[in-house]
Every structure is written in C-alpha cells, then in structure tokens.
mmCIF file of C-alpha atoms in Angstrom:
data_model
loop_
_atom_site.group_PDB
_atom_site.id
_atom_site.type_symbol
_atom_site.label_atom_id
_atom_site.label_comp_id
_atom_site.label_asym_id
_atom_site.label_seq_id
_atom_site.Cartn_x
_atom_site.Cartn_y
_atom_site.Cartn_z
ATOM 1 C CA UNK A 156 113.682 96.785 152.174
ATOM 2 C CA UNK A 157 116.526 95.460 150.543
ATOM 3 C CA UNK A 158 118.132 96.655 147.139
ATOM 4 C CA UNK A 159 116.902 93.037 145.883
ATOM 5 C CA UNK A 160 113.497 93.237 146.666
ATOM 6 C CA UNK A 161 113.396 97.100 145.553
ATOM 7 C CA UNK A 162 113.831 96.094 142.144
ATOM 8 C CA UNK A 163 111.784 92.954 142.634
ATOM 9 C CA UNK A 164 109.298 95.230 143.516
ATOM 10 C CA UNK A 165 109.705 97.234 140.509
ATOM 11 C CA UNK A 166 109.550 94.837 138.394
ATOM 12 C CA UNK A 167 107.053 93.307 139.359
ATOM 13 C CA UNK A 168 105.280 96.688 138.907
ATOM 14 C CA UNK A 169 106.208 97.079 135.420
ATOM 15 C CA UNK A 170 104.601 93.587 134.672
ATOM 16 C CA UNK A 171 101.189 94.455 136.215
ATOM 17 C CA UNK A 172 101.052 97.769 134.612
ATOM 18 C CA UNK A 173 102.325 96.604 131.620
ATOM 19 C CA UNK A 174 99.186 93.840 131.538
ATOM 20 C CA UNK A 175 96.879 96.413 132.392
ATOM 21 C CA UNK A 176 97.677 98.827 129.619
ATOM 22 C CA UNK A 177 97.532 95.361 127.115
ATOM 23 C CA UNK A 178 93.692 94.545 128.919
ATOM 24 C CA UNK A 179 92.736 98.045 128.392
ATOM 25 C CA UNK A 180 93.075 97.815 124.155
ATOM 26 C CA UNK A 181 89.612 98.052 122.295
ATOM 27 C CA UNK A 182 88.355 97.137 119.358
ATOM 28 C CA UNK A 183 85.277 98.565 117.834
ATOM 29 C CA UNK A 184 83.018 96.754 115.558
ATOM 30 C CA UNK A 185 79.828 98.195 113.369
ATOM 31 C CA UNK A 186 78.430 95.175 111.580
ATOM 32 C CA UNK A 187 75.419 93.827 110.011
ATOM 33 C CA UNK A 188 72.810 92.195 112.367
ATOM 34 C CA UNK A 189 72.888 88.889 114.054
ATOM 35 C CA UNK A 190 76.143 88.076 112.004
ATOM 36 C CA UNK A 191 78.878 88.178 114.092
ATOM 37 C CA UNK A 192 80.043 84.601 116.327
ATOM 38 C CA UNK A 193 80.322 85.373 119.811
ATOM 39 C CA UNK A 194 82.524 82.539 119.750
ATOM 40 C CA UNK A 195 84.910 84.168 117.318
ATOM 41 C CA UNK A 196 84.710 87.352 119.261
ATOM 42 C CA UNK A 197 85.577 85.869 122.534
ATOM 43 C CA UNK A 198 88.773 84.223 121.105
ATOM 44 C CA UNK A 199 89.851 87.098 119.275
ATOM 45 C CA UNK A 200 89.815 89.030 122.814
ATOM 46 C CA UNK A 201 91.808 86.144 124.819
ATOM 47 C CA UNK A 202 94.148 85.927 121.868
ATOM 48 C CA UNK A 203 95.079 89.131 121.757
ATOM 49 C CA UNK A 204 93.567 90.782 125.149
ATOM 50 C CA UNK A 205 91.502 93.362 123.872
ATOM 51 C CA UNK A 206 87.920 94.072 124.922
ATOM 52 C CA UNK A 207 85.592 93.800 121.511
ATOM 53 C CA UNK A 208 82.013 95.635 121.242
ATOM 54 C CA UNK A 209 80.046 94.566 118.445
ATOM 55 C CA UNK A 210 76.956 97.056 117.247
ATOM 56 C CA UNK A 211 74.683 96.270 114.845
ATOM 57 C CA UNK A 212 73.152 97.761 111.639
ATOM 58 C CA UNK A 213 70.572 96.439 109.671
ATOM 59 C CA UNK A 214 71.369 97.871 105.985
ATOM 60 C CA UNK A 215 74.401 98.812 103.654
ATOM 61 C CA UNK A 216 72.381 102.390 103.533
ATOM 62 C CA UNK A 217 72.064 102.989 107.317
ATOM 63 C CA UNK A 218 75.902 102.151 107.949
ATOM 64 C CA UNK A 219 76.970 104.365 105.206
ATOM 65 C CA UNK A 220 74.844 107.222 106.802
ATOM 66 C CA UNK A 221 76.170 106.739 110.298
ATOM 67 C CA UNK A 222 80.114 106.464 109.540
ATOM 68 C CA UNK A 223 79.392 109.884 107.269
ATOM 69 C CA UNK A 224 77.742 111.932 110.304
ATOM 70 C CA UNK A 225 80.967 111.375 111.995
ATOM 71 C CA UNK A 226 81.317 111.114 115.516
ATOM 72 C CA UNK A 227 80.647 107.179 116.021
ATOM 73 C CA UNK A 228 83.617 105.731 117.434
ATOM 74 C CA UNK A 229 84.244 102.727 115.276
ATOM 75 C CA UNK A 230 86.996 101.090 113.779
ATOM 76 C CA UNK A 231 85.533 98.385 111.725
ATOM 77 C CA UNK A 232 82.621 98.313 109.273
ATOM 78 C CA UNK A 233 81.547 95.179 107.178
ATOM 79 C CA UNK A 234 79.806 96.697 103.646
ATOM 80 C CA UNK A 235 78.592 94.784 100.925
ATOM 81 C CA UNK A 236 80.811 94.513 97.135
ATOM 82 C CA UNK A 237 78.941 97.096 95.584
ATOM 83 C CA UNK A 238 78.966 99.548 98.122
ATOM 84 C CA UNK A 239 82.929 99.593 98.776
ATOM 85 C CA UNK A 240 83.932 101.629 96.044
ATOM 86 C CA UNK A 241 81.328 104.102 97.484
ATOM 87 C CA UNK A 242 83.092 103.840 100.859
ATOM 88 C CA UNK A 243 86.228 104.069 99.261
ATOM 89 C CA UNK A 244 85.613 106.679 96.684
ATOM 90 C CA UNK A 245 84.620 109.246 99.721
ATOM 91 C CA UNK A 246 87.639 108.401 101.698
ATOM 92 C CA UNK A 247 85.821 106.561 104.578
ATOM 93 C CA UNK A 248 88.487 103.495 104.419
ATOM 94 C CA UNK A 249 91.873 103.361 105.830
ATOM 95 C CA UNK A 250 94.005 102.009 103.215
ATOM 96 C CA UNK A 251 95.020 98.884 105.531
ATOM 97 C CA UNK A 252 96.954 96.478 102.877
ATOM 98 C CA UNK A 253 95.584 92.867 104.172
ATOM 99 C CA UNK A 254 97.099 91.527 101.104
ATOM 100 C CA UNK A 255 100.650 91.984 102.931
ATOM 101 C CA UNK A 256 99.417 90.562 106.059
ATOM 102 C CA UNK A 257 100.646 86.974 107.030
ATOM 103 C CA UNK A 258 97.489 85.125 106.535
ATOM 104 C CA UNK A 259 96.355 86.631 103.380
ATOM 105 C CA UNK A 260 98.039 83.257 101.888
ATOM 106 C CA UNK A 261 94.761 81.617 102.946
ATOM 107 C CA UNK A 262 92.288 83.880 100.731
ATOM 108 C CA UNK A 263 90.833 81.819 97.912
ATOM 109 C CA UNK A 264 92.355 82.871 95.012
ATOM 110 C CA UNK A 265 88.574 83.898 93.474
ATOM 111 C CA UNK A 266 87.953 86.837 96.416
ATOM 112 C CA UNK A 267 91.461 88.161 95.800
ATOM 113 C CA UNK A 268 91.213 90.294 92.430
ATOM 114 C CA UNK A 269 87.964 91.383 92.936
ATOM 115 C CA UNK A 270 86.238 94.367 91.229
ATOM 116 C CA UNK A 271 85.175 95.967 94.331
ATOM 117 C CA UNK A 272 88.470 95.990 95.452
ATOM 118 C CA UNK A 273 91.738 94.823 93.151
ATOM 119 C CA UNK A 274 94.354 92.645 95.306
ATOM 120 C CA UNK A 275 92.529 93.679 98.420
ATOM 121 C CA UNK A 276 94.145 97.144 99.569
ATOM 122 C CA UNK A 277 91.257 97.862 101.858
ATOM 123 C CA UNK A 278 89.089 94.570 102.601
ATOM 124 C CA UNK A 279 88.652 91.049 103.943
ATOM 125 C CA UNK A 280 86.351 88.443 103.018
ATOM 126 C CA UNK A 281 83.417 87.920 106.034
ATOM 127 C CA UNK A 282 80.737 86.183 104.277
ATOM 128 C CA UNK A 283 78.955 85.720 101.037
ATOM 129 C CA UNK A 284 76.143 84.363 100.263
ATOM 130 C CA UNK A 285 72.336 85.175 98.373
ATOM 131 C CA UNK A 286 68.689 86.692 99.031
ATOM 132 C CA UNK A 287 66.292 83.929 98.058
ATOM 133 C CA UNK A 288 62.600 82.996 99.141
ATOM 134 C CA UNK A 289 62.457 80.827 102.399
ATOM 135 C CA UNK A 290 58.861 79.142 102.621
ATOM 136 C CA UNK A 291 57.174 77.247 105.061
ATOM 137 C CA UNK A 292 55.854 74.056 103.405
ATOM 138 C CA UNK A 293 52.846 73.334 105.597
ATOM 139 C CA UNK A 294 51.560 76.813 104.153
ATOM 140 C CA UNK A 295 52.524 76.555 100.608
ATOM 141 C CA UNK A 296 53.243 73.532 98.451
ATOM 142 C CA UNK A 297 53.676 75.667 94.833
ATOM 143 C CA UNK A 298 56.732 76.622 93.168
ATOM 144 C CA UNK A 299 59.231 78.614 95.209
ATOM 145 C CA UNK A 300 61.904 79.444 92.846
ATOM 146 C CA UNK A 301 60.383 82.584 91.727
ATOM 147 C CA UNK A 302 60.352 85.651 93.192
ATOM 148 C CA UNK A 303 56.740 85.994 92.572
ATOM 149 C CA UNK A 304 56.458 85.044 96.205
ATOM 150 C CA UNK A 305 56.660 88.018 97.344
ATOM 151 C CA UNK A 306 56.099 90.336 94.427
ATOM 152 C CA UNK A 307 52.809 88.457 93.014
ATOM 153 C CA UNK A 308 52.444 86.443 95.813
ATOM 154 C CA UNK A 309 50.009 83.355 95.926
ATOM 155 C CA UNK A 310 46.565 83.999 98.108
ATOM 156 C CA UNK A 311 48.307 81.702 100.704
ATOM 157 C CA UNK A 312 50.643 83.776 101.825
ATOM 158 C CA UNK A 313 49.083 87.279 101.632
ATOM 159 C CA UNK A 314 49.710 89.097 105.075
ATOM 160 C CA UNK A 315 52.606 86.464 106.211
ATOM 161 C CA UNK A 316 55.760 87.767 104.002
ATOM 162 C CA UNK A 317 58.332 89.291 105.247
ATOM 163 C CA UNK A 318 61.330 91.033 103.042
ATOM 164 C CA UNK A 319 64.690 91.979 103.804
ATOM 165 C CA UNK A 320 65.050 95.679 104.373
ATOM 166 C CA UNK A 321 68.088 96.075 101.896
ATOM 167 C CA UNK A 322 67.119 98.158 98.915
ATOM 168 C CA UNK A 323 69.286 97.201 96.202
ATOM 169 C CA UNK A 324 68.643 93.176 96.884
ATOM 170 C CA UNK A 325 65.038 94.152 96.408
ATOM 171 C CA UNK A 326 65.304 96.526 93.520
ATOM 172 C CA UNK A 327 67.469 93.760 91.634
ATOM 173 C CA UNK A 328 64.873 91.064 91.957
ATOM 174 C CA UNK A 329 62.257 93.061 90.876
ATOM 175 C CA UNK A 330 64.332 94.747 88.017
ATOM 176 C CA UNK A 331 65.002 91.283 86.703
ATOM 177 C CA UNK A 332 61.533 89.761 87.910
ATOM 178 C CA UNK A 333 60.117 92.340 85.275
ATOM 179 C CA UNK A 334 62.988 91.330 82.691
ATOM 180 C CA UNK A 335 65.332 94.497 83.392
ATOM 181 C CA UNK A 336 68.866 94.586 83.987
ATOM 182 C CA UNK A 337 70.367 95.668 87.015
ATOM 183 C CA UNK A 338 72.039 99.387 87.203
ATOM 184 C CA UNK A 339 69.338 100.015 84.331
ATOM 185 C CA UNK A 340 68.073 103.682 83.313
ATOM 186 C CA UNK A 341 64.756 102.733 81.730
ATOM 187 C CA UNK A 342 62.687 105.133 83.591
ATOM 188 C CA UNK A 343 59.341 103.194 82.109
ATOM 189 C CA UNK A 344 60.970 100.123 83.512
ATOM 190 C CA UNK A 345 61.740 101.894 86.945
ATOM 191 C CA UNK A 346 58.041 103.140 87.229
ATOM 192 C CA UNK A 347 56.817 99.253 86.585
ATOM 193 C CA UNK A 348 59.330 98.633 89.482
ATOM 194 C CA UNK A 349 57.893 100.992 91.701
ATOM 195 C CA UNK A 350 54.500 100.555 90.901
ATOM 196 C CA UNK A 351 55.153 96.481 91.351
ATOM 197 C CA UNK A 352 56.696 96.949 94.422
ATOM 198 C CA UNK A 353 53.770 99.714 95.691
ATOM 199 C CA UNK A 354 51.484 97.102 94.654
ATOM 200 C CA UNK A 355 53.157 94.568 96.363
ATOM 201 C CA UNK A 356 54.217 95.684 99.894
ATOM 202 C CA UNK A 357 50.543 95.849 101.221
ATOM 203 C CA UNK A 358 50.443 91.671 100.951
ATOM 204 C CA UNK A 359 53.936 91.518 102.985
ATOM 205 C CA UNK A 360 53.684 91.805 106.542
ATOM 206 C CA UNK A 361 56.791 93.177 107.303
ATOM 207 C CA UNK A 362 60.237 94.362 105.993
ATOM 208 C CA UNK A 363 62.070 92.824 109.572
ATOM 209 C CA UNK A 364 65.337 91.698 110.087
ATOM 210 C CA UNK A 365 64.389 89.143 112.818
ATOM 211 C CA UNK A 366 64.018 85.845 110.003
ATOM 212 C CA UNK A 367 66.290 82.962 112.385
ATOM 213 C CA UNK A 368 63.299 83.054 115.102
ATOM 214 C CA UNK A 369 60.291 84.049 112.898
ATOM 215 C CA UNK A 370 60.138 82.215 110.055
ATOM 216 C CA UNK A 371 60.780 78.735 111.698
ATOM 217 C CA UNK A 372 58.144 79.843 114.842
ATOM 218 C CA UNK A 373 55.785 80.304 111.993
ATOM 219 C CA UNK A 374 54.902 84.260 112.680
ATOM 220 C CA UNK A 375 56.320 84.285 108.964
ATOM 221 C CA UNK A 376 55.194 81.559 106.372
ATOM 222 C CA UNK A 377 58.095 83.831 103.643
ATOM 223 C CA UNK A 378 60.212 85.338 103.396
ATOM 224 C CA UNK A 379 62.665 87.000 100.672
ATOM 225 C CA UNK A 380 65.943 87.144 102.501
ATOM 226 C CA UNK A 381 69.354 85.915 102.642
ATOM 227 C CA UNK A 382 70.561 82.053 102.403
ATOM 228 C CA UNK A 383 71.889 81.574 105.789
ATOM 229 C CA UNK A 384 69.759 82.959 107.921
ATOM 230 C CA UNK A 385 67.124 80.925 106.432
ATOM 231 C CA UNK A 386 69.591 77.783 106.665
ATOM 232 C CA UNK A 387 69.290 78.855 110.460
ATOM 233 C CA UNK A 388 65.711 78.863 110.288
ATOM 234 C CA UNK A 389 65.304 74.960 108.783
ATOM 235 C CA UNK A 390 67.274 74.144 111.465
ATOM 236 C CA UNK A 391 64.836 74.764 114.013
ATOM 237 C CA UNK A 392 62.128 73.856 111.645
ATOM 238 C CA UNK A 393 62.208 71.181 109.019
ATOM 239 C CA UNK A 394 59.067 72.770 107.621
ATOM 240 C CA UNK A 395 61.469 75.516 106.162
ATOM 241 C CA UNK A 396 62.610 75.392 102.454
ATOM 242 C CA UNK A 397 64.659 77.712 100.211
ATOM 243 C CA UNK A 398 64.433 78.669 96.723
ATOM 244 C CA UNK A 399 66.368 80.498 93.961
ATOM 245 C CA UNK A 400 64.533 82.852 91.613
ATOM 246 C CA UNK A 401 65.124 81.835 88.561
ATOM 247 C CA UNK A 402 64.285 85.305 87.543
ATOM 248 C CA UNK A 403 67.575 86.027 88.835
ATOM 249 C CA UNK A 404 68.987 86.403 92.030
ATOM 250 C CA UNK A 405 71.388 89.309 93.841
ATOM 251 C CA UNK A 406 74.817 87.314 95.333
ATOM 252 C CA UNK A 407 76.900 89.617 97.822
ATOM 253 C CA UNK A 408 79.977 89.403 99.463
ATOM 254 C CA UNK A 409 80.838 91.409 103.233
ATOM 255 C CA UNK A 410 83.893 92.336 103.782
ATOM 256 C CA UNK A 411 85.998 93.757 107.242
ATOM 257 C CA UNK A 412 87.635 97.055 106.733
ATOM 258 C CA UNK A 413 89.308 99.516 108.468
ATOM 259 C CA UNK A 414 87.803 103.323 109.034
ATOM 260 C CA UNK A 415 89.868 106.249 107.637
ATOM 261 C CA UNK A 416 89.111 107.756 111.224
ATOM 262 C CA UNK A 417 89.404 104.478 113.196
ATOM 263 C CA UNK A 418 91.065 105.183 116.845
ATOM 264 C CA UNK A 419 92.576 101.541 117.003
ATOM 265 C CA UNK A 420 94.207 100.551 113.834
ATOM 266 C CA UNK A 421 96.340 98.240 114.951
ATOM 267 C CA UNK A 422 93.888 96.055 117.161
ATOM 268 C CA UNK A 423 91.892 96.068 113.765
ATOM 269 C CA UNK A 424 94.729 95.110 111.482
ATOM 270 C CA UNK A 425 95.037 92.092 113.715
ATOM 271 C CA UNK A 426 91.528 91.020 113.592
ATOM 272 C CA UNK A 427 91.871 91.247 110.208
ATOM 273 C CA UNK A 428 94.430 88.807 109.995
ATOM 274 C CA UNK A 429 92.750 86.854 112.689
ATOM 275 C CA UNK A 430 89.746 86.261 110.227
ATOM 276 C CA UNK A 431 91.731 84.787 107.746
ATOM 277 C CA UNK A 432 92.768 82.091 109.764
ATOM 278 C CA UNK A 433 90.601 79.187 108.002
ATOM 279 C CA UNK A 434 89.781 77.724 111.752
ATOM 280 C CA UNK A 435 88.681 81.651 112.856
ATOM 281 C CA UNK A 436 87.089 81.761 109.075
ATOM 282 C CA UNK A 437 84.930 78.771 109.851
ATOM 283 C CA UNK A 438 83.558 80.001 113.448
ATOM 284 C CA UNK A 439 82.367 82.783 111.665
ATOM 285 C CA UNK A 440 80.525 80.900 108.932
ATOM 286 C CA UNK A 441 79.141 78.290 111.573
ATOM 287 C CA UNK A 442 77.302 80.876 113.329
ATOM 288 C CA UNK A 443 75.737 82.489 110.433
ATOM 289 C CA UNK A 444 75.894 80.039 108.061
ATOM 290 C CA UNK A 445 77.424 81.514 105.068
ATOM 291 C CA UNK A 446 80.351 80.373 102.996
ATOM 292 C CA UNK A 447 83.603 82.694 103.677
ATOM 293 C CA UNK A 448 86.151 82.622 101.070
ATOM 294 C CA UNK A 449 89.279 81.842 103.395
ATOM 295 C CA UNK A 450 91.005 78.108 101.344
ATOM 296 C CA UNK A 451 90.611 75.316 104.218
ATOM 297 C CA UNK A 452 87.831 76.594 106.267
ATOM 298 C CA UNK A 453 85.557 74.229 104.696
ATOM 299 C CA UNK A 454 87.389 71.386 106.887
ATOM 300 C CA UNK A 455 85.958 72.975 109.971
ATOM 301 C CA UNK A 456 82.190 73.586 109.254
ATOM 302 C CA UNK A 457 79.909 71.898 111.167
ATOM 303 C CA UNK A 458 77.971 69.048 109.796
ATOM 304 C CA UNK A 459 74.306 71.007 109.153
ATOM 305 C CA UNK A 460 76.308 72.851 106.430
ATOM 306 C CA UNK A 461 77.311 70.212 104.460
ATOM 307 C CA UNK A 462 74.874 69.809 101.602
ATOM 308 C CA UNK A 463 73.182 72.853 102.752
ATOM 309 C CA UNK A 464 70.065 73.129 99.923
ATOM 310 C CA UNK A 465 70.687 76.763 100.844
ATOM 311 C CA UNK A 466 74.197 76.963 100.266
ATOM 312 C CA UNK A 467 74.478 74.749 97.070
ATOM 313 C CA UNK A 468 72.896 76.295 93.921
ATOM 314 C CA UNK A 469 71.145 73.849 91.853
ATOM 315 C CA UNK A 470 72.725 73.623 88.241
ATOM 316 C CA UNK A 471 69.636 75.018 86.433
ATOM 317 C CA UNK A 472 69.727 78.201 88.663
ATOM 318 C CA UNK A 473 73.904 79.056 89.005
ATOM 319 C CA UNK A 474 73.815 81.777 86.024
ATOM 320 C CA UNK A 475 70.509 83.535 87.553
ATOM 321 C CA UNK A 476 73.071 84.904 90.494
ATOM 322 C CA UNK A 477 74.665 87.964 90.074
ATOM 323 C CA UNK A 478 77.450 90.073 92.075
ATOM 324 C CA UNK A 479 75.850 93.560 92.276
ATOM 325 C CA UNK A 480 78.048 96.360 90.274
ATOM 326 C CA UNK A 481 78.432 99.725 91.634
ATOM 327 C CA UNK A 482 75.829 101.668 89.761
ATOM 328 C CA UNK A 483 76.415 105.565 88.442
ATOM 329 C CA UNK A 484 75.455 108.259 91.244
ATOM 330 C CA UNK A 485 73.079 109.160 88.909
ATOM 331 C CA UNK A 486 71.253 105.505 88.698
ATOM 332 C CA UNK A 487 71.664 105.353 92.767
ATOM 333 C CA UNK A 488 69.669 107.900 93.270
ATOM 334 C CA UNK A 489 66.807 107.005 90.530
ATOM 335 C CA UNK A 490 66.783 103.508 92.918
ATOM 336 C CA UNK A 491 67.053 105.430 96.413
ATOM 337 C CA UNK A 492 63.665 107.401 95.143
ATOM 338 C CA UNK A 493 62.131 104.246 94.275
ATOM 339 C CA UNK A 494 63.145 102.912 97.829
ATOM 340 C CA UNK A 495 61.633 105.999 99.752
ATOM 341 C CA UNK A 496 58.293 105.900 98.080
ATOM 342 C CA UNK A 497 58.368 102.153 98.668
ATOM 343 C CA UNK A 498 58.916 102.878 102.626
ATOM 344 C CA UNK A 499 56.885 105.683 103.312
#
C-alpha cells in the first residue's frame, strides 16, 4: 500500500468514525401525553443527527415526582407556568439561558417576561392553551359554557364524562365554579370544593387522558379537558363542540427546559433553539393543536386551525381565563389533600 492511499485510508477512517460518534448523540425527552409531533421529532434528529426518545407523563404532579426520585435519565421536561418556580426553586433546572440563543428573536414579546420565569433563564414556550368542556351535540343541546357539566352535570350526561387528571385545572374550576379565588385559604370554601367534587366524580366516568379518540368515537359524550385536544376531536367528529366556563377558566402555558442532572446538555440546548424556529414552532402546534408563542408561526398552521372555535375565545368569556400563580407550600398541600380524597 502506498503512502497515498495510507493516509487515504486514514482519512477516510476518521470520517466514518467521526459520523458514527455524531449518529450516536441522544436526546432524552419526558413530556406530557400525546403532545409531541413525530414530525418535529424526526427533523430535529436528521437536522442535527441525534436519536430522540420521547416518554410520556400524564400530569404536572407525576413528572415532578419522577425527576425528584432521581435516577430517570432525562434531559428535557415540559411543566406547566405555575409549576416552574417549583422546579426551579428545588434546583431541578439547568440554568440554560435560551434568551441568548440565536432564535430567541422569534419569541413573542408577551411569553418573554413572564412571571414564571423573567427573560426566560430556564424555559421555552411549547404550547398554551385552556381546559374547557368538549360536548357531543347529538347528546346534549343545553348550555355548555359552564362548568356545571361536569360538576352538576345535566341527567344526559351522567356516567359519560370524562375529566382531565390534572389537579390544579380541576381545583380552579371548581374554586371559581363555587365563587372562590384561586390559591384561596378558605378552609369552608375548600370543604364545599371537596365535598362538590366527592359529589361529583360518581356521575363522571372516567378521569382518562385518551380524549382525541374517545370523545369523537362517542365512548365520551364530555369532557372537561384541554382546547386542542378537543379541536382534535371535532375533527374527526363534527358532532364535537367546545365551551368556556364562564365561571372562569384555568389558561396554561408548557414550556421545554433543561434538567439540572441532564446527561446531554448540549443536544438539548439545540432543540431548544430548534423550537423556536416559527416553521419547527408550527409543526408542533399542528399536531396538537395549540397556539405556541414563537412571532411567525401562525403563517404555517394548517387550515383546520384557522378560526378554531377552540382556539379563539369569544369576547364575553376572555377575562374568565386565568394563568395559574404558584400558590404558598402551605395552600399546595391544602389542594393536594383535596386531590387524594378526590382519587381514592
């Protein structure tokens, strides 16, 4: 072999190992159910050749329990505004500063000072959106802007409700359905939550997290649950409609962000910027159908969520929304009692 090809040879070696230690990056996400676009996912990995698993969680409370018994192997979690100065607060989140990243220019200037996170130090916008009733109209006809649907619910729908199994979204409608406040210490108000909600949960049929296939298939006729996946659900049947309580609603936010103990930080910093790339934004919101917060997105959304009843609030019900503040440690666990006698 000649000198020539020697080092041909060697380089040549140097390229394919080289490629192969590039293929074998990771990237671990822990995210919220059904709410992640394959689409996005398999871009992300070609763009930047690293292999992605996505696992799922169903609630802000069972992610916050997992990442604090340790040992799970992720590197990005997606929690909801009022539970990321909790995440924060106990040192679970790398400090990852997406507000100097190149595409943080793209961030609508509303998600950027937010009180769950000044200037973004630690988060990205995902998604944000509402929990509202979804009904189907060949089983009820009455009024469905109430969340009396599932908390005094009409003799038509006894047995065939489901609710989302997120305790604060459900504490805060009922809190306000009985004319409380949220993050409210009234312990004679919190006992006519509890006993409303006691009373209440044998009419439901479940507290399920599968709405997109059941509630259009008609194994649910409502639901209380959040605006996009019920979006989804009209889609496959025009039967579905969505309200807003106008006893007042919970709005949330997800955002991306970085474990303190994460094992690929950088792979996770660029998915972070990758997100706020309005085309990458929108590919997110097209599969779960929830606004996004990234300027220009909007441009690429697919035509079904354009005038989206679900994802434009009706004048008369805009100030019955409300971002969910942090409540006192104190207040949390008042609420988490609530929740466990509620699902025992």
């Amino acid at each position: 072999m000649t000198l020539k090809s020697t080092t041909l040879a060697a380089a040549l070696a140097l390229l394919v190992s080289a490629g192969a230690a590039c293929a074998e990056g990771q990237l671990n996400i822990y995210n919220w159910g059904d709410y992640t676009s394959p689409e996005l996912i398999k871009k992300f990995e070609e763009t930047h050749k690293v292999k992605v698993t996505v696992t799922d969680y169903d609630s802000n409370d069972t992610a916050l329990a997992k990442i604090r018994a340790g040992g799970h192997g992720f590197d990005i979690v997606v929690p909801s505004a009022n539970y990321i100065p909790i995440w924060v607060k106990e040192g679970l989140l790398l400090e990852a500063r997406p507000d100097q990243m190149p595409n943080f220019k793209n961030v609508d200037e509303r998600w950027v000072n937010v009180p769950w996170d000044p200037g973004r130090h630690y988060s990205v916008p995902w998604q944000w959106g509402l929990s509202g009733i979804g009904i189907n109209k060949k089983v009820y006809s009455g009024d469905i802007n109430t969340s009396a649907i599932f908390l005094d619910p009409p003799k038509e729908l006894v047995g065939k409700i489901n609710v989302e199994p997120e305790m604060n979204d459900v504490l805060f409608a009922t809190i306000r359905y009985l004319g409380g406040e949220w993050c409210t210490t009234d312990k004679a108000l919190l006992k006519q939550v509890r006993d409303k909600l006691l009373e209440a949960k044998p009419k439901w049929l479940a507290m399920d997290y599968s709405v997109t296939e059941k509630l259009p298939s008609g194994d649910y006729a409502a639901v209380y649950y959040w605006n996009g996946a019920i979006l989804r659900a009209r889609l496959k049947n025009p039967d579905v409609a969505f309200g807003y309580p106008k006893e007042g609603y919970p709005l949330f936010m997800d955002s991306v962000t970085i474990l303190k103990d994460a094992k690929n930080v950088e792979n996770a910093k660029a998915f972070m910027n990758f997100i706020m790339e309005p085309e990458n934004a929108a590919m997110i919101s097209a599969f779960a159908k929830y606004a996004n917060g990234i300027k220009g997105s909007e441009a690429f959304y697919p035509a079904d969520m354009k005038g989206a009843p679900e994802l434009n609030v009706p004048a008369e019900f805009v100030k019955a929304g409300q971002f969910l503040e942090t409540c006192s440690p104190e207040v949390s666990q008042l609420y988490a009692r609530i929740w466990t006698d509620i699902n025992k």
